Amino acid sequence: MSVPSAQASPRRTYLVVDGENIDATLGMNVLNRRPAPDERPRWDRISAFAQKVWSQDVVPLFFLNATSGQMPMPFVQALLAMGYRPIPLAAQGSEKVVDVGIQRTLEALRDRPGDVLLASHDGDFLPQIEELLDDEDRRVGLLGFREFVNARLAELEEHGLHMYDLEGDADAFTTLLPRVRIIPIEEFDPTKYL
């Protein structure tokens, strides 16, 4: 009697979102003020982009700081409705709880098959990203505003890190952001500026 072979699960992309970092970079570096609701990223577009990048299912993980004991329930419910897994973390002291949670998640992904797309600009994830890139069978990407990505992370492009822009590549915004950045001519769309 033959034993049925276990079916291999389909390859996945783990979308790991550092929501605090994306929001802070948008507010402090791009807008120079707190973003209005219509200026924030459309998270459904980001998960759809993550699915298109490597044409596979996405496990979208959204990390939140819940140290205050409060959760933004309308936002959490919206994330759930879009298929995200909100991960609200709390710390006792001044620990960077979201960063620690993401670092642990990236470390845990070393032992799992699948690709990783990190939405952040933060250099605190450099060691974990380098380790993930050491696996030749794994694709690793970074999603953010290219001009604000940590310089050491940006250098990893030479070692296989795929860089994607939130606005240009993922089309995560419904309005044109007031960014001054270098635009490759093949990506230039004059209608966005008229």
mmCIF file of C-alpha atoms in Angstrom:
data_model
loop_
_atom_site.group_PDB
_atom_site.id
_atom_site.type_symbol
_atom_site.label_atom_id
_atom_site.label_comp_id
_atom_site.label_asym_id
_atom_site.label_seq_id
_atom_site.Cartn_x
_atom_site.Cartn_y
_atom_site.Cartn_z
ATOM 1 C CA MET A 1 0.000 0.000 0.000
ATOM 2 C CA SER A 2 1.437 3.353 -1.016
ATOM 3 C CA VAL A 3 1.304 6.378 1.208
ATOM 4 C CA PRO A 4 -0.066 9.502 -0.484
ATOM 5 C CA SER A 5 2.562 12.156 -0.840
ATOM 6 C CA ALA A 6 2.051 15.344 1.072
ATOM 7 C CA GLN A 7 1.169 18.151 -1.252
ATOM 8 C CA ALA A 8 3.580 21.010 -1.134
ATOM 9 C CA SER A 9 1.930 24.233 -0.106
ATOM 10 C CA PRO A 10 2.080 26.975 -2.716
ATOM 11 C CA ARG A 11 4.888 29.475 -2.420
ATOM 12 C CA ARG A 12 3.926 32.682 -0.622
ATOM 13 C CA THR A 13 5.029 36.245 -0.193
ATOM 14 C CA TYR A 14 5.131 37.447 3.382
ATOM 15 C CA LEU A 15 4.271 41.152 3.336
ATOM 16 C CA VAL A 16 5.635 42.606 6.583
ATOM 17 C CA VAL A 17 4.385 46.154 7.193
ATOM 18 C CA ASP A 18 6.072 48.550 9.608
ATOM 19 C CA GLY A 19 3.026 50.822 9.757
ATOM 20 C CA GLU A 20 4.616 53.275 12.226
ATOM 21 C CA ASN A 21 7.637 53.780 10.005
ATOM 22 C CA ILE A 22 5.633 54.233 6.811
ATOM 23 C CA ASP A 23 3.302 56.731 8.501
ATOM 24 C CA ALA A 24 6.142 58.659 10.172
ATOM 25 C CA THR A 25 8.158 58.878 6.942
ATOM 26 C CA LEU A 26 5.107 60.035 5.004
ATOM 27 C CA GLY A 27 4.318 62.708 7.601
ATOM 28 C CA MET A 28 7.774 63.967 8.571
ATOM 29 C CA ASN A 29 9.719 63.551 5.336
ATOM 30 C CA VAL A 30 7.218 63.772 2.503
ATOM 31 C CA LEU A 31 4.402 66.027 3.739
ATOM 32 C CA ASN A 32 6.115 67.830 6.654
ATOM 33 C CA ARG A 33 2.871 67.458 8.635
ATOM 34 C CA ARG A 34 0.408 64.838 9.802
ATOM 35 C CA PRO A 35 -1.117 63.101 6.745
ATOM 36 C CA ALA A 36 -4.779 63.714 5.982
ATOM 37 C CA PRO A 37 -6.882 60.558 5.503
ATOM 38 C CA ASP A 38 -6.876 60.906 1.700
ATOM 39 C CA GLU A 39 -3.052 61.184 1.715
ATOM 40 C CA ARG A 40 -2.423 57.898 3.500
ATOM 41 C CA PRO A 41 -1.468 54.704 1.673
ATOM 42 C CA ARG A 42 -4.231 52.453 0.423
ATOM 43 C CA TRP A 43 -3.270 49.221 2.147
ATOM 44 C CA ASP A 44 -5.451 47.122 -0.156
ATOM 45 C CA ARG A 45 -3.386 48.384 -3.104
ATOM 46 C CA ILE A 46 -0.200 47.449 -1.274
ATOM 47 C CA SER A 47 -1.293 43.864 -0.647
ATOM 48 C CA ALA A 48 -2.493 43.612 -4.277
ATOM 49 C CA PHE A 49 0.904 44.895 -5.413
ATOM 50 C CA ALA A 50 2.660 42.341 -3.192
ATOM 51 C CA GLN A 51 0.633 39.601 -4.865
ATOM 52 C CA LYS A 52 1.564 40.848 -8.345
ATOM 53 C CA VAL A 53 5.295 41.262 -7.618
ATOM 54 C CA TRP A 54 6.048 37.537 -7.610
ATOM 55 C CA SER A 55 2.627 36.239 -8.789
ATOM 56 C CA GLN A 56 1.812 34.306 -5.646
ATOM 57 C CA ASP A 57 -0.410 34.380 -2.579
ATOM 58 C CA VAL A 58 0.362 36.973 0.067
ATOM 59 C CA VAL A 59 0.353 36.742 3.836
ATOM 60 C CA PRO A 60 -0.036 40.421 4.832
ATOM 61 C CA LEU A 61 1.170 41.175 8.380
ATOM 62 C CA PHE A 62 0.638 44.697 9.766
ATOM 63 C CA PHE A 63 2.542 45.580 12.948
ATOM 64 C CA LEU A 64 1.058 48.129 15.360
ATOM 65 C CA ASN A 65 2.281 49.666 18.613
ATOM 66 C CA ALA A 66 -0.380 49.026 21.266
ATOM 67 C CA THR A 67 1.783 49.890 24.284
ATOM 68 C CA SER A 68 -0.760 52.549 25.334
ATOM 69 C CA GLY A 69 -3.298 49.782 25.875
ATOM 70 C CA GLN A 70 -5.478 51.232 23.133
ATOM 71 C CA MET A 71 -5.974 49.951 19.619
ATOM 72 C CA PRO A 72 -7.362 52.038 16.771
ATOM 73 C CA MET A 73 -10.299 49.672 16.298
ATOM 74 C CA PRO A 74 -11.732 51.258 13.126
ATOM 75 C CA PHE A 75 -8.299 50.950 11.491
ATOM 76 C CA VAL A 76 -7.799 47.398 12.783
ATOM 77 C CA GLN A 77 -11.232 46.412 11.453
ATOM 78 C CA ALA A 78 -10.387 47.956 8.074
ATOM 79 C CA LEU A 79 -7.130 45.976 7.978
ATOM 80 C CA LEU A 80 -8.994 42.772 8.792
ATOM 81 C CA ALA A 81 -11.524 43.492 6.032
ATOM 82 C CA MET A 82 -8.614 43.849 3.562
ATOM 83 C CA GLY A 83 -7.171 40.483 4.591
ATOM 84 C CA TYR A 84 -4.329 41.770 6.769
ATOM 85 C CA ARG A 85 -3.327 40.140 10.019
ATOM 86 C CA PRO A 86 -2.930 43.049 12.461
ATOM 87 C CA ILE A 87 -0.251 42.378 15.066
ATOM 88 C CA PRO A 88 -0.712 44.840 17.960
ATOM 89 C CA LEU A 89 2.314 44.622 20.257
ATOM 90 C CA ALA A 90 2.939 46.170 23.676
ATOM 91 C CA ALA A 91 6.101 46.762 25.706
ATOM 92 C CA GLN A 92 6.691 47.562 29.362
ATOM 93 C CA GLY A 93 9.419 50.163 28.816
ATOM 94 C CA SER A 94 10.818 52.221 25.998
ATOM 95 C CA GLU A 95 11.465 49.185 23.805
ATOM 96 C CA LYS A 96 10.838 49.721 20.081
ATOM 97 C CA VAL A 97 8.119 47.094 20.191
ATOM 98 C CA VAL A 98 7.183 47.167 16.485
ATOM 99 C CA ASP A 99 10.829 46.868 15.435
ATOM 100 C CA VAL A 100 11.413 43.956 17.828
ATOM 101 C CA GLY A 101 8.291 42.182 16.566
ATOM 102 C CA ILE A 102 9.332 42.617 12.935
ATOM 103 C CA GLN A 103 12.900 41.504 13.670
ATOM 104 C CA ARG A 104 11.606 38.333 15.332
ATOM 105 C CA THR A 105 9.238 37.701 12.422
ATOM 106 C CA LEU A 106 12.016 38.130 9.836
ATOM 107 C CA GLU A 107 14.201 35.752 11.862
ATOM 108 C CA ALA A 108 11.371 33.178 12.014
ATOM 109 C CA LEU A 109 10.934 33.433 8.229
ATOM 110 C CA ARG A 110 14.500 32.163 7.700
ATOM 111 C CA ASP A 111 13.195 28.664 8.465
ATOM 112 C CA ARG A 112 10.125 28.898 6.217
ATOM 113 C CA PRO A 113 9.902 28.736 2.453
ATOM 114 C CA GLY A 114 8.601 31.834 0.757
ATOM 115 C CA ASP A 115 9.547 35.318 -0.247
ATOM 116 C CA VAL A 116 9.571 38.453 1.893
ATOM 117 C CA LEU A 117 8.466 41.989 1.099
ATOM 118 C CA LEU A 118 9.170 44.448 3.928
ATOM 119 C CA ALA A 119 7.375 47.811 3.943
ATOM 120 C CA SER A 120 9.720 50.068 5.905
ATOM 121 C CA HIS A 121 12.670 52.440 5.604
ATOM 122 C CA ASP A 122 14.265 51.346 8.883
ATOM 123 C CA GLY A 123 17.882 50.207 9.092
ATOM 124 C CA ASP A 124 17.102 48.259 12.287
ATOM 125 C CA PHE A 125 16.173 45.319 10.039
ATOM 126 C CA LEU A 126 19.517 45.216 8.199
ATOM 127 C CA PRO A 127 20.887 42.021 9.864
ATOM 128 C CA GLN A 128 17.667 40.092 9.270
ATOM 129 C CA ILE A 129 17.388 41.241 5.631
ATOM 130 C CA GLU A 130 21.027 40.276 5.007
ATOM 131 C CA GLU A 131 20.366 36.795 6.408
ATOM 132 C CA LEU A 132 17.249 36.374 4.265
ATOM 133 C CA LEU A 133 19.235 37.416 1.189
ATOM 134 C CA ASP A 134 21.789 34.678 1.924
ATOM 135 C CA ASP A 135 19.129 32.123 0.926
ATOM 136 C CA GLU A 136 19.501 31.895 -2.861
ATOM 137 C CA ASP A 137 16.017 30.381 -3.206
ATOM 138 C CA ARG A 138 14.313 33.352 -1.555
ATOM 139 C CA ARG A 139 13.337 36.684 -3.076
ATOM 140 C CA VAL A 140 13.469 39.654 -0.718
ATOM 141 C CA GLY A 141 12.049 43.101 -1.409
ATOM 142 C CA LEU A 142 11.759 46.448 0.304
ATOM 143 C CA LEU A 143 8.775 48.728 -0.223
ATOM 144 C CA GLY A 144 8.937 52.405 0.747
ATOM 145 C CA PHE A 145 9.843 55.864 -0.487
ATOM 146 C CA ARG A 146 13.145 55.159 -2.216
ATOM 147 C CA GLU A 147 14.714 58.481 -1.278
ATOM 148 C CA PHE A 148 14.178 57.811 2.449
ATOM 149 C CA VAL A 149 15.278 54.171 2.645
ATOM 150 C CA ASN A 150 18.176 53.612 5.032
ATOM 151 C CA ALA A 151 21.393 53.926 2.987
ATOM 152 C CA ARG A 152 22.793 50.579 4.163
ATOM 153 C CA LEU A 153 19.554 48.842 3.179
ATOM 154 C CA ALA A 154 19.667 50.536 -0.235
ATOM 155 C CA GLU A 155 23.187 49.141 -0.737
ATOM 156 C CA LEU A 156 21.738 45.628 -0.503
ATOM 157 C CA GLU A 157 20.235 46.096 -3.971
ATOM 158 C CA GLU A 158 23.631 44.959 -5.251
ATOM 159 C CA HIS A 159 23.126 41.712 -3.292
ATOM 160 C CA GLY A 160 19.677 40.964 -4.680
ATOM 161 C CA LEU A 161 17.318 43.128 -2.612
ATOM 162 C CA HIS A 162 14.427 44.256 -4.825
ATOM 163 C CA MET A 163 13.463 47.892 -4.216
ATOM 164 C CA TYR A 164 9.904 49.085 -4.827
ATOM 165 C CA ASP A 165 8.475 52.563 -4.442
ATOM 166 C CA LEU A 166 5.171 52.956 -2.573
ATOM 167 C CA GLU A 167 3.932 55.655 -4.911
ATOM 168 C CA GLY A 168 5.547 54.811 -8.232
ATOM 169 C CA ASP A 169 5.547 51.013 -8.204
ATOM 170 C CA ALA A 170 2.755 50.073 -5.791
ATOM 171 C CA ASP A 171 0.442 52.968 -6.745
ATOM 172 C CA ALA A 172 -0.533 53.132 -3.054
ATOM 173 C CA PHE A 173 -1.867 56.688 -3.092
ATOM 174 C CA THR A 174 -4.907 58.302 -4.659
ATOM 175 C CA THR A 175 -3.264 61.741 -4.769
ATOM 176 C CA LEU A 176 0.094 62.857 -6.111
ATOM 177 C CA LEU A 177 2.473 63.340 -3.200
ATOM 178 C CA PRO A 178 4.653 66.478 -3.066
ATOM 179 C CA ARG A 179 7.869 64.517 -3.590
ATOM 180 C CA VAL A 180 10.926 65.700 -5.406
ATOM 181 C CA ARG A 181 12.714 62.564 -6.516
ATOM 182 C CA ILE A 182 14.618 61.235 -9.472
ATOM 183 C CA ILE A 183 12.193 59.625 -11.905
ATOM 184 C CA PRO A 184 13.520 57.139 -14.458
ATOM 185 C CA ILE A 185 12.366 58.398 -17.869
ATOM 186 C CA GLU A 186 10.597 55.109 -18.656
ATOM 187 C CA GLU A 187 8.396 55.698 -15.560
ATOM 188 C CA PHE A 188 7.664 59.362 -16.241
ATOM 189 C CA ASP A 189 3.984 60.115 -16.812
ATOM 190 C CA PRO A 190 3.505 63.822 -17.588
ATOM 191 C CA THR A 191 -0.261 63.594 -16.996
ATOM 192 C CA LYS A 192 0.423 63.192 -13.256
ATOM 193 C CA TYR A 193 1.892 66.705 -13.229
ATOM 194 C CA LEU A 194 -0.613 68.526 -15.399
#
